[in-house]
Amino acid sequence: MNRRFTALAAIGAVVASTALTTPATAAGGEPTVRFATFNASLNRPAAGELLADLSTPDDPQAAKVAEVVQRARPDVLLLNEFDHVEGGAAVDAFRDNYLAVGHHGARPIDYPHSYTAPVNTGVPSGMDLDHDGTVGGPGDAHGFGEFPGQYGMVVLSKHPIDEDAVRTFQRFRWADMPGALLPDDPATLEPADWYSPEELREVRLSSKSHWDVPVEVDGRRIHLLAAHPTPPNFDGTEDRNGLRNNDEIRFWSDYVHPARGGYLYDDEGRRGGLAPGARFVIAGDHNSDPADGDSVPGAANRLLNAHRVRDPEPASAGAVQAAHDQGGANTGHRGPARLDTADFNDDAPGNLRVDYVLPSWPLRTTGSGVFWPTPQDATAHLNDASDHHLAWVDLRV
């Protein structure tokens, strides 16, 4: 039986199991903290446009994104696709003009702590990385982007962030990953030769960056491991984006494993992965579904099966109904529709689970969900805030 249509009968059960509650009450009175990730699509085609849009309170999309956040009310939130502006001016404008203002009855929300940093998108490499015969443009940047900082990231938090202890891996080279799946030029006999030896000395792994952001929650340190790997498409038969997506995902799997992270080095030159036993939450839009879509088979499972990771399987009734109503590629998917987090093209690839919030043992999950209202819900007007939906997990620290 088709899993999309049979799953529709379970909408009521999904609603009951993923009802959106505030973090303070999610565990029946136990102290909890809500971690969330949201690809908010707050990117713009030119540098400065996002800051201009957020500098006034009347941008419709930003208002919808803010309302989603206000209704989900995470304590620690990773926003993907938030154009980076030096000095954090865009972050401040979003907090002041949108999050601090109630929308359609939703209460304002305050994040006194934030973290953002440069990313690789739009940073010129000076090389013809896409082999189109010219040097320059988004395809030749260290990460695809029209300008430096496009599709950036930001962490918002109600809890203090130890900025002095943040580790960033923006400049980690792809070729320095042992066993890296480097792309092959199909026009030659040599293996893994899409990039020349000279290019491999410069090509970076992260299409945006990988961040280890320590958050102090009630006397406990939790490492938010934030990233946004490249989509595994928009390339050719060499599959350079699909292979890069796989290895960007593998980065965190190696980072949290005591025996695998020794080769890693951060932007300050410090080597090694996460300290054994450290609590962490892997979060972000990883552009990879465990069962469907175009990513390298098994890529997403590198996260789901990573050392000490627990998958709380955030779900929603809205995703089940969307897959049923939209049909198309969704009718042939193998993974459960209730776990979808992104509403992509109905013909291909269909809706997918690509956004993850994955806590480590011994953090205990007390609730989880995806903010994807059904069409009958009063908040359904927020479903087009982005083509992704906010995923959240409540943790007892």
mmCIF file of C-alpha atoms in Angstrom:
data_model
loop_
_atom_site.group_PDB
_atom_site.id
_atom_site.type_symbol
_atom_site.label_atom_id
_atom_site.label_comp_id
_atom_site.label_asym_id
_atom_site.label_seq_id
_atom_site.Cartn_x
_atom_site.Cartn_y
_atom_site.Cartn_z
ATOM 1 C CA MET A 1 0.000 0.000 0.000
ATOM 2 C CA ASN A 2 1.255 3.503 -0.740
ATOM 3 C CA ARG A 3 2.719 4.949 2.416
ATOM 4 C CA ARG A 4 1.505 8.483 1.658
ATOM 5 C CA PHE A 5 -2.160 7.605 1.434
ATOM 6 C CA THR A 6 -2.214 5.082 4.258
ATOM 7 C CA ALA A 7 -0.394 7.601 6.440
ATOM 8 C CA LEU A 8 -3.189 10.122 5.940
ATOM 9 C CA ALA A 9 -5.410 8.026 8.193
ATOM 10 C CA ALA A 10 -2.972 8.643 11.034
ATOM 11 C CA ILE A 11 -3.224 12.451 10.991
ATOM 12 C CA GLY A 12 -5.121 12.549 14.247
ATOM 13 C CA ALA A 13 -2.480 10.434 15.976
ATOM 14 C CA VAL A 14 0.289 12.619 14.624
ATOM 15 C CA VAL A 15 -1.445 15.742 15.894
ATOM 16 C CA ALA A 16 -1.775 14.219 19.337
ATOM 17 C CA SER A 17 1.868 13.163 19.490
ATOM 18 C CA THR A 18 3.391 16.390 18.151
ATOM 19 C CA ALA A 19 1.088 19.059 19.545
ATOM 20 C CA LEU A 20 2.998 22.312 19.873
ATOM 21 C CA THR A 21 3.406 23.279 23.501
ATOM 22 C CA THR A 22 5.707 25.764 25.131
ATOM 23 C CA PRO A 23 9.052 24.381 26.296
ATOM 24 C CA ALA A 24 8.209 25.025 29.959
ATOM 25 C CA THR A 25 5.193 22.688 29.852
ATOM 26 C CA ALA A 26 6.302 20.159 27.277
ATOM 27 C CA ALA A 27 7.500 17.626 29.832
ATOM 28 C CA GLY A 28 4.703 17.909 32.369
ATOM 29 C CA GLY A 29 6.436 20.531 34.439
ATOM 30 C CA GLU A 30 10.016 19.259 34.123
ATOM 31 C CA PRO A 31 12.574 21.927 33.138
ATOM 32 C CA THR A 32 13.230 21.591 29.421
ATOM 33 C CA VAL A 33 14.972 23.462 26.656
ATOM 34 C CA ARG A 34 13.696 23.577 23.080
ATOM 35 C CA PHE A 35 16.247 23.376 20.265
ATOM 36 C CA ALA A 36 15.054 24.110 16.740
ATOM 37 C CA THR A 37 16.256 24.572 13.202
ATOM 38 C CA PHE A 38 14.532 26.557 10.460
ATOM 39 C CA ASN A 39 15.654 27.255 6.915
ATOM 40 C CA ALA A 40 13.837 30.579 6.832
ATOM 41 C CA SER A 41 14.684 31.514 3.220
ATOM 42 C CA LEU A 42 15.724 34.953 4.433
ATOM 43 C CA ASN A 43 18.131 35.281 1.546
ATOM 44 C CA ARG A 44 18.101 37.970 -1.076
ATOM 45 C CA PRO A 45 19.606 38.207 -4.610
ATOM 46 C CA ALA A 46 21.982 41.077 -3.837
ATOM 47 C CA ALA A 47 24.141 42.190 -0.937
ATOM 48 C CA GLY A 48 22.410 44.648 1.379
ATOM 49 C CA GLU A 49 18.866 43.741 0.363
ATOM 50 C CA LEU A 50 18.099 41.637 3.434
ATOM 51 C CA LEU A 51 19.300 44.354 5.795
ATOM 52 C CA ALA A 52 17.177 46.886 3.910
ATOM 53 C CA ASP A 53 14.128 44.627 4.134
ATOM 54 C CA LEU A 54 14.592 43.981 7.841
ATOM 55 C CA SER A 55 15.276 47.618 8.695
ATOM 56 C CA THR A 56 11.548 48.319 8.411
ATOM 57 C CA PRO A 57 8.747 46.261 10.021
ATOM 58 C CA ASP A 58 6.760 45.739 6.823
ATOM 59 C CA ASP A 59 8.441 42.870 4.975
ATOM 60 C CA PRO A 60 5.676 40.220 4.600
ATOM 61 C CA GLN A 61 7.952 37.192 4.428
ATOM 62 C CA ALA A 62 10.071 38.243 7.401
ATOM 63 C CA ALA A 63 6.869 38.788 9.381
ATOM 64 C CA LYS A 64 5.722 35.237 8.604
ATOM 65 C CA VAL A 65 9.104 33.811 9.577
ATOM 66 C CA ALA A 66 8.937 35.748 12.847
ATOM 67 C CA GLU A 67 5.435 34.463 13.555
ATOM 68 C CA VAL A 68 6.552 30.862 12.998
ATOM 69 C CA VAL A 69 9.322 31.412 15.536
ATOM 70 C CA GLN A 70 6.928 33.095 17.972
ATOM 71 C CA ARG A 71 4.482 30.209 17.781
ATOM 72 C CA ALA A 72 7.119 27.481 18.039
ATOM 73 C CA ARG A 73 9.013 29.429 20.751
ATOM 74 C CA PRO A 74 12.373 27.626 20.672
ATOM 75 C CA ASP A 75 14.968 28.482 23.294
ATOM 76 C CA VAL A 76 17.887 27.885 20.935
ATOM 77 C CA LEU A 77 17.291 28.366 17.215
ATOM 78 C CA LEU A 78 19.463 27.883 14.146
ATOM 79 C CA LEU A 79 18.302 29.885 11.151
ATOM 80 C CA ASN A 80 19.633 28.736 7.777
ATOM 81 C CA GLU A 81 19.553 30.976 4.692
ATOM 82 C CA PHE A 82 19.903 34.213 6.608
ATOM 83 C CA ASP A 83 22.269 36.445 4.617
ATOM 84 C CA HIS A 84 25.356 37.291 6.650
ATOM 85 C CA VAL A 85 26.000 40.973 7.326
ATOM 86 C CA GLU A 86 29.207 41.954 9.095
ATOM 87 C CA GLY A 87 28.609 43.215 12.602
ATOM 88 C CA GLY A 88 25.279 41.398 12.951
ATOM 89 C CA ALA A 89 23.174 44.337 11.755
ATOM 90 C CA ALA A 90 20.649 42.104 9.967
ATOM 91 C CA VAL A 91 20.293 39.898 13.042
ATOM 92 C CA ASP A 92 19.639 42.943 15.227
ATOM 93 C CA ALA A 93 17.092 44.317 12.758
ATOM 94 C CA PHE A 94 15.238 40.986 12.647
ATOM 95 C CA ARG A 95 15.093 40.819 16.436
ATOM 96 C CA ASP A 96 14.003 44.441 16.880
ATOM 97 C CA ASN A 97 11.543 44.831 14.004
ATOM 98 C CA TYR A 98 10.054 41.353 13.744
ATOM 99 C CA LEU A 99 10.663 39.010 16.680
ATOM 100 C CA ALA A 100 9.977 41.764 19.226
ATOM 101 C CA VAL A 101 6.641 42.547 17.549
ATOM 102 C CA GLY A 102 3.658 40.223 17.956
ATOM 103 C CA HIS A 103 2.092 38.878 14.747
ATOM 104 C CA HIS A 104 -1.552 37.758 14.455
ATOM 105 C CA GLY A 105 -1.877 37.222 18.168
ATOM 106 C CA ALA A 106 1.475 35.482 18.646
ATOM 107 C CA ARG A 107 3.531 36.790 21.551
ATOM 108 C CA PRO A 108 6.837 38.581 20.903
ATOM 109 C CA ILE A 109 9.951 36.586 21.653
ATOM 110 C CA ASP A 110 13.330 37.789 22.892
ATOM 111 C CA TYR A 111 16.705 36.288 22.121
ATOM 112 C CA PRO A 112 19.341 38.212 24.070
ATOM 113 C CA HIS A 113 22.144 36.044 22.699
ATOM 114 C CA SER A 114 23.125 35.408 19.097
ATOM 115 C CA TYR A 115 26.003 34.139 17.020
ATOM 116 C CA THR A 116 26.825 34.612 13.364
ATOM 117 C CA ALA A 117 30.030 34.450 11.341
ATOM 118 C CA PRO A 118 31.234 34.551 7.724
ATOM 119 C CA VAL A 119 30.405 31.657 5.411
ATOM 120 C CA ASN A 120 31.866 30.385 2.144
ATOM 121 C CA THR A 121 28.918 31.231 -0.098
ATOM 122 C CA GLY A 122 29.834 33.876 -2.657
ATOM 123 C CA VAL A 123 33.492 34.039 -1.581
ATOM 124 C CA PRO A 124 35.534 34.075 -4.843
ATOM 125 C CA SER A 125 37.927 31.171 -5.270
ATOM 126 C CA GLY A 126 39.800 32.615 -8.253
ATOM 127 C CA MET A 127 39.414 29.250 -10.011
ATOM 128 C CA ASP A 128 37.074 27.711 -12.590
ATOM 129 C CA LEU A 129 35.508 25.226 -10.197
ATOM 130 C CA ASP A 130 32.395 24.576 -12.295
ATOM 131 C CA HIS A 131 34.382 24.051 -15.542
ATOM 132 C CA ASP A 132 32.335 26.505 -17.565
ATOM 133 C CA GLY A 133 35.412 28.073 -19.153
ATOM 134 C CA THR A 134 35.352 31.301 -17.157
ATOM 135 C CA VAL A 135 36.496 32.308 -13.709
ATOM 136 C CA GLY A 136 34.035 34.162 -11.521
ATOM 137 C CA GLY A 137 30.367 34.026 -10.578
ATOM 138 C CA PRO A 138 28.473 31.944 -8.034
ATOM 139 C CA GLY A 139 29.575 28.581 -9.451
ATOM 140 C CA ASP A 140 33.231 29.384 -8.866
ATOM 141 C CA ALA A 141 32.821 30.658 -5.317
ATOM 142 C CA HIS A 142 33.925 28.526 -2.366
ATOM 143 C CA GLY A 143 30.193 27.996 -1.811
ATOM 144 C CA PHE A 144 27.516 28.769 -4.405
ATOM 145 C CA GLY A 145 26.378 32.365 -3.954
ATOM 146 C CA GLU A 146 26.023 35.662 -5.741
ATOM 147 C CA PHE A 147 27.852 37.581 -2.991
ATOM 148 C CA PRO A 148 29.807 36.773 0.166
ATOM 149 C CA GLY A 149 27.415 35.784 2.931
ATOM 150 C CA GLN A 150 24.388 34.852 0.837
ATOM 151 C CA TYR A 151 22.548 31.887 2.391
ATOM 152 C CA GLY A 152 24.350 32.439 5.702
ATOM 153 C CA MET A 153 23.449 31.201 9.185
ATOM 154 C CA VAL A 154 22.623 32.657 12.583
ATOM 155 C CA VAL A 155 22.074 31.145 16.031
ATOM 156 C CA LEU A 156 19.556 32.837 18.335
ATOM 157 C CA SER A 157 19.443 31.826 21.983
ATOM 158 C CA LYS A 158 17.733 32.611 25.265
ATOM 159 C CA HIS A 159 20.722 31.034 26.981
ATOM 160 C CA PRO A 160 24.284 32.393 27.039
ATOM 161 C CA ILE A 161 26.642 31.472 24.205
ATOM 162 C CA ASP A 162 30.328 31.022 25.026
ATOM 163 C CA GLU A 163 31.624 32.887 21.980
ATOM 164 C CA ASP A 164 35.251 32.472 23.052
ATOM 165 C CA ALA A 165 34.823 28.703 22.779
ATOM 166 C CA VAL A 166 33.035 28.647 19.397
ATOM 167 C CA ARG A 167 34.820 26.630 16.737
ATOM 168 C CA THR A 168 34.292 27.376 13.052
ATOM 169 C CA PHE A 169 35.474 25.231 10.155
ATOM 170 C CA GLN A 170 34.891 27.551 7.207
ATOM 171 C CA ARG A 171 38.326 26.976 5.681
ATOM 172 C CA PHE A 172 38.715 23.229 6.260
ATOM 173 C CA ARG A 173 39.850 21.743 2.933
ATOM 174 C CA TRP A 174 37.823 18.986 1.329
ATOM 175 C CA ALA A 175 40.928 17.020 0.325
ATOM 176 C CA ASP A 176 42.031 16.869 3.985
ATOM 177 C CA MET A 177 39.148 14.526 4.845
ATOM 178 C CA PRO A 178 40.487 10.946 4.708
ATOM 179 C CA GLY A 179 38.611 8.973 2.085
ATOM 180 C CA ALA A 180 36.855 12.087 0.745
ATOM 181 C CA LEU A 181 34.435 11.433 -2.123
ATOM 182 C CA LEU A 182 36.142 13.819 -4.525
ATOM 183 C CA PRO A 183 34.326 14.249 -7.854
ATOM 184 C CA ASP A 184 35.581 12.650 -11.045
ATOM 185 C CA ASP A 185 35.816 14.252 -14.485
ATOM 186 C CA PRO A 186 33.933 11.770 -16.706
ATOM 187 C CA ALA A 187 35.839 13.029 -19.777
ATOM 188 C CA THR A 188 39.168 11.616 -18.531
ATOM 189 C CA LEU A 189 40.502 8.232 -17.439
ATOM 190 C CA GLU A 190 41.996 9.507 -14.184
ATOM 191 C CA PRO A 191 39.849 8.967 -11.074
ATOM 192 C CA ALA A 192 38.649 11.782 -8.792
ATOM 193 C CA ASP A 193 40.186 14.451 -11.046
ATOM 194 C CA TRP A 194 37.413 17.022 -11.438
ATOM 195 C CA TYR A 195 39.607 19.398 -9.448
ATOM 196 C CA SER A 196 43.273 19.793 -10.300
ATOM 197 C CA PRO A 197 45.953 19.251 -7.607
ATOM 198 C CA GLU A 198 46.322 23.031 -7.431
ATOM 199 C CA GLU A 199 42.580 23.487 -6.920
ATOM 200 C CA LEU A 200 42.425 20.770 -4.268
ATOM 201 C CA ARG A 201 44.917 22.764 -2.221
ATOM 202 C CA GLU A 202 42.252 25.491 -2.000
ATOM 203 C CA VAL A 203 38.805 23.862 -2.347
ATOM 204 C CA ARG A 204 36.914 23.982 0.947
ATOM 205 C CA LEU A 205 34.580 21.312 2.259
ATOM 206 C CA SER A 206 31.849 23.492 3.784
ATOM 207 C CA SER A 207 29.562 25.172 1.294
ATOM 208 C CA LYS A 208 28.646 27.597 4.114
ATOM 209 C CA SER A 209 30.502 26.603 7.289
ATOM 210 C CA HIS A 210 30.422 24.152 10.176
ATOM 211 C CA TRP A 211 30.031 25.727 13.624
ATOM 212 C CA ASP A 212 30.405 24.259 17.089
ATOM 213 C CA VAL A 213 28.513 26.779 19.254
ATOM 214 C CA PRO A 214 28.591 26.030 23.021
ATOM 215 C CA VAL A 215 25.367 27.093 24.770
ATOM 216 C CA GLU A 216 25.177 27.255 28.566
ATOM 217 C CA VAL A 217 21.828 25.836 29.729
ATOM 218 C CA ASP A 218 21.187 25.781 33.480
ATOM 219 C CA GLY A 219 24.815 25.077 34.275
ATOM 220 C CA ARG A 220 25.223 22.507 31.510
ATOM 221 C CA ARG A 221 27.107 23.062 28.271
ATOM 222 C CA ILE A 222 25.410 21.846 25.105
ATOM 223 C CA HIS A 223 27.280 22.116 21.817
ATOM 224 C CA LEU A 224 25.028 23.214 18.970
ATOM 225 C CA LEU A 225 26.618 21.720 15.858
ATOM 226 C CA ALA A 226 25.290 23.886 13.044
ATOM 227 C CA ALA A 227 25.675 23.488 9.295
ATOM 228 C CA HIS A 228 23.873 23.755 5.962
ATOM 229 C CA PRO A 229 25.383 21.347 3.404
ATOM 230 C CA THR A 230 24.960 22.095 -0.282
ATOM 231 C CA PRO A 231 21.984 20.601 -2.155
ATOM 232 C CA PRO A 232 23.021 17.350 -3.894
ATOM 233 C CA ASN A 233 21.985 18.552 -7.339
ATOM 234 C CA PHE A 234 22.494 21.508 -9.710
ATOM 235 C CA ASP A 235 25.632 19.855 -11.133
ATOM 236 C CA GLY A 236 26.461 17.288 -13.825
ATOM 237 C CA THR A 237 27.456 13.654 -14.139
ATOM 238 C CA GLU A 238 30.485 14.330 -11.948
ATOM 239 C CA ASP A 239 28.010 14.812 -9.043
ATOM 240 C CA ARG A 240 30.311 17.267 -7.300
ATOM 241 C CA ASN A 241 27.439 18.710 -5.245
ATOM 242 C CA GLY A 242 26.071 15.303 -4.258
ATOM 243 C CA LEU A 243 29.508 14.124 -3.155
ATOM 244 C CA ARG A 244 30.180 17.342 -1.303
ATOM 245 C CA ASN A 245 26.828 17.078 0.454
ATOM 246 C CA ASN A 246 27.759 13.575 1.613
ATOM 247 C CA ASP A 247 31.117 14.665 2.997
ATOM 248 C CA GLU A 248 29.700 17.812 4.621
ATOM 249 C CA ILE A 249 27.290 15.522 6.471
ATOM 250 C CA ARG A 250 30.081 13.073 7.273
ATOM 251 C CA PHE A 251 32.004 15.943 8.940
ATOM 252 C CA TRP A 252 29.743 15.934 12.014
ATOM 253 C CA SER A 253 29.652 12.135 12.150
ATOM 254 C CA ASP A 254 33.452 12.152 12.423
ATOM 255 C CA TYR A 255 33.524 15.199 14.720
ATOM 256 C CA VAL A 256 31.418 13.553 17.455
ATOM 257 C CA HIS A 257 33.182 10.170 17.275
ATOM 258 C CA PRO A 258 36.109 9.867 19.703
ATOM 259 C CA ALA A 259 38.190 7.815 17.252
ATOM 260 C CA ARG A 260 37.484 9.637 13.983
ATOM 261 C CA GLY A 261 37.910 13.383 14.478
ATOM 262 C CA GLY A 262 41.669 13.634 14.871
ATOM 263 C CA TYR A 263 42.212 14.915 11.320
ATOM 264 C CA LEU A 264 39.880 17.887 11.727
ATOM 265 C CA TYR A 265 41.184 21.419 12.239
ATOM 266 C CA ASP A 266 39.237 24.608 12.864
ATOM 267 C CA ASP A 267 39.838 28.126 11.571
ATOM 268 C CA GLU A 268 42.118 28.878 14.520
ATOM 269 C CA GLY A 269 44.272 25.820 13.794
ATOM 270 C CA ARG A 270 43.021 23.736 16.703
ATOM 271 C CA ARG A 271 42.872 20.057 15.804
ATOM 272 C CA GLY A 272 40.522 17.259 16.807
ATOM 273 C CA GLY A 273 36.828 16.701 17.255
ATOM 274 C CA LEU A 274 34.389 17.074 20.119
ATOM 275 C CA ALA A 275 35.565 16.082 23.579
ATOM 276 C CA PRO A 276 34.345 12.578 24.556
ATOM 277 C CA GLY A 277 31.150 12.727 26.579
ATOM 278 C CA ALA A 278 30.272 16.308 25.623
ATOM 279 C CA ARG A 279 26.569 16.934 25.149
ATOM 280 C CA PHE A 280 25.590 18.113 21.680
ATOM 281 C CA VAL A 281 22.712 18.784 19.292
ATOM 282 C CA ILE A 282 23.285 18.492 15.542
ATOM 283 C CA ALA A 283 21.009 20.943 13.740
ATOM 284 C CA GLY A 284 20.449 22.356 10.288
ATOM 285 C CA ASP A 285 19.149 21.889 6.782
ATOM 286 C CA HIS A 286 21.315 19.021 5.557
ATOM 287 C CA ASN A 287 19.630 18.673 2.154
ATOM 288 C CA SER A 288 19.484 14.893 2.455
ATOM 289 C CA ASP A 289 16.565 12.540 3.088
ATOM 290 C CA PRO A 290 17.269 9.053 4.492
ATOM 291 C CA ALA A 291 15.112 7.306 1.880
ATOM 292 C CA ASP A 292 14.212 9.646 -0.977
ATOM 293 C CA GLY A 293 15.649 12.440 -3.129
ATOM 294 C CA ASP A 294 18.937 12.818 -4.963
ATOM 295 C CA SER A 295 21.581 12.630 -2.261
ATOM 296 C CA VAL A 296 24.271 9.942 -2.089
ATOM 297 C CA PRO A 297 22.645 6.785 -0.655
ATOM 298 C CA GLY A 298 23.276 6.604 3.062
ATOM 299 C CA ALA A 299 24.334 10.242 3.436
ATOM 300 C CA ALA A 300 21.590 11.224 5.891
ATOM 301 C CA ASN A 301 22.119 8.029 7.850
ATOM 302 C CA ARG A 302 25.604 9.269 8.700
ATOM 303 C CA LEU A 303 23.801 11.730 10.963
ATOM 304 C CA LEU A 304 21.057 9.455 12.199
ATOM 305 C CA ASN A 305 23.524 6.703 13.097
ATOM 306 C CA ALA A 306 26.294 8.945 14.394
ATOM 307 C CA HIS A 307 27.976 8.201 17.724
ATOM 308 C CA ARG A 308 25.585 8.825 20.674
ATOM 309 C CA VAL A 309 22.950 10.454 18.440
ATOM 310 C CA ARG A 310 19.284 9.878 19.158
ATOM 311 C CA ASP A 311 16.666 10.561 16.499
ATOM 312 C CA PRO A 312 13.453 11.899 18.091
ATOM 313 C CA GLU A 313 11.736 11.883 14.675
ATOM 314 C CA PRO A 314 9.944 15.257 14.742
ATOM 315 C CA ALA A 315 6.714 14.900 12.780
ATOM 316 C CA SER A 316 3.609 16.796 11.709
ATOM 317 C CA ALA A 317 0.118 16.164 10.421
ATOM 318 C CA GLY A 318 0.582 18.959 7.890
ATOM 319 C CA ALA A 319 3.330 17.030 6.123
ATOM 320 C CA VAL A 320 1.122 13.948 5.820
ATOM 321 C CA GLN A 321 -1.745 15.917 4.357
ATOM 322 C CA ALA A 322 0.524 17.892 2.012
ATOM 323 C CA ALA A 323 1.991 14.693 0.575
ATOM 324 C CA HIS A 324 -1.516 13.319 0.013
ATOM 325 C CA ASP A 325 -2.923 16.487 -1.519
ATOM 326 C CA GLN A 326 0.090 17.277 -3.728
ATOM 327 C CA GLY A 327 0.686 13.756 -5.052
ATOM 328 C CA GLY A 328 3.299 13.651 -7.791
ATOM 329 C CA ALA A 329 6.670 12.337 -6.662
ATOM 330 C CA ASN A 330 5.315 12.001 -3.141
ATOM 331 C CA THR A 331 3.265 8.959 -4.132
ATOM 332 C CA GLY A 332 6.426 6.959 -4.840
ATOM 333 C CA HIS A 333 8.424 7.901 -1.780
ATOM 334 C CA ARG A 334 9.637 5.242 0.616
ATOM 335 C CA GLY A 335 10.153 7.325 3.758
ATOM 336 C CA PRO A 336 7.241 8.250 6.080
ATOM 337 C CA ALA A 337 5.497 11.465 5.051
ATOM 338 C CA ARG A 338 4.960 12.521 8.659
ATOM 339 C CA LEU A 339 8.728 13.203 8.996
ATOM 340 C CA ASP A 340 8.974 15.522 5.979
ATOM 341 C CA THR A 341 10.300 19.005 6.699
ATOM 342 C CA ALA A 342 10.519 20.576 3.238
ATOM 343 C CA ASP A 343 7.830 21.240 0.636
ATOM 344 C CA PHE A 344 9.691 20.865 -2.656
ATOM 345 C CA ASN A 345 8.553 20.551 -6.287
ATOM 346 C CA ASP A 346 5.742 18.014 -6.610
ATOM 347 C CA ASP A 347 7.223 16.484 -9.786
ATOM 348 C CA ALA A 348 10.724 16.007 -8.370
ATOM 349 C CA PRO A 349 11.950 15.486 -5.739
ATOM 350 C CA GLY A 350 8.674 15.904 -3.811
ATOM 351 C CA ASN A 351 8.535 16.643 -0.088
ATOM 352 C CA LEU A 352 11.510 15.432 1.933
ATOM 353 C CA ARG A 353 12.962 15.165 5.407
ATOM 354 C CA VAL A 354 16.094 17.323 5.202
ATOM 355 C CA ASP A 355 16.045 19.454 8.388
ATOM 356 C CA TYR A 356 17.364 17.781 11.533
ATOM 357 C CA VAL A 357 17.576 18.385 15.268
ATOM 358 C CA LEU A 358 19.495 15.434 16.673
ATOM 359 C CA PRO A 359 20.436 15.393 20.364
ATOM 360 C CA SER A 360 23.103 13.217 21.920
ATOM 361 C CA TRP A 361 22.852 10.777 24.775
ATOM 362 C CA PRO A 362 22.409 11.420 27.742
ATOM 363 C CA LEU A 363 20.114 14.322 26.793
ATOM 364 C CA ARG A 364 16.541 13.056 27.105
ATOM 365 C CA THR A 365 13.885 13.990 24.571
ATOM 366 C CA THR A 366 10.537 14.982 26.083
ATOM 367 C CA GLY A 367 8.804 16.172 22.911
ATOM 368 C CA SER A 368 9.400 16.997 19.257
ATOM 369 C CA GLY A 369 7.590 18.203 16.180
ATOM 370 C CA VAL A 370 7.614 20.062 12.880
ATOM 371 C CA PHE A 371 5.685 23.315 12.516
ATOM 372 C CA TRP A 372 3.643 22.340 9.463
ATOM 373 C CA PRO A 373 -0.025 23.180 10.083
ATOM 374 C CA THR A 374 -2.771 21.398 8.163
ATOM 375 C CA PRO A 375 -4.842 23.570 5.786
ATOM 376 C CA GLN A 376 -7.655 23.574 8.349
ATOM 377 C CA ASP A 377 -5.429 25.086 11.048
ATOM 378 C CA ALA A 378 -5.663 28.801 11.858
ATOM 379 C CA THR A 379 -1.909 29.132 11.335
ATOM 380 C CA ALA A 380 -1.888 27.568 7.857
ATOM 381 C CA HIS A 381 -1.133 30.997 6.389
ATOM 382 C CA LEU A 382 2.427 30.481 7.644
ATOM 383 C CA ASN A 383 3.133 27.447 5.467
ATOM 384 C CA ASP A 384 4.557 29.589 2.666
ATOM 385 C CA ALA A 385 6.974 31.515 4.894
ATOM 386 C CA SER A 386 9.643 29.205 3.444
ATOM 387 C CA ASP A 387 9.824 25.974 1.489
ATOM 388 C CA HIS A 388 11.122 24.450 4.738
ATOM 389 C CA HIS A 389 9.380 24.042 8.079
ATOM 390 C CA LEU A 390 10.749 24.594 11.553
ATOM 391 C CA ALA A 391 11.706 21.370 13.357
ATOM 392 C CA TRP A 392 12.026 21.336 17.146
ATOM 393 C CA VAL A 393 13.010 19.016 19.972
ATOM 394 C CA ASP A 394 12.458 19.472 23.712
ATOM 395 C CA LEU A 395 15.246 18.207 25.937
ATOM 396 C CA ARG A 396 15.537 17.615 29.632
ATOM 397 C CA VAL A 397 19.039 18.815 30.462
#
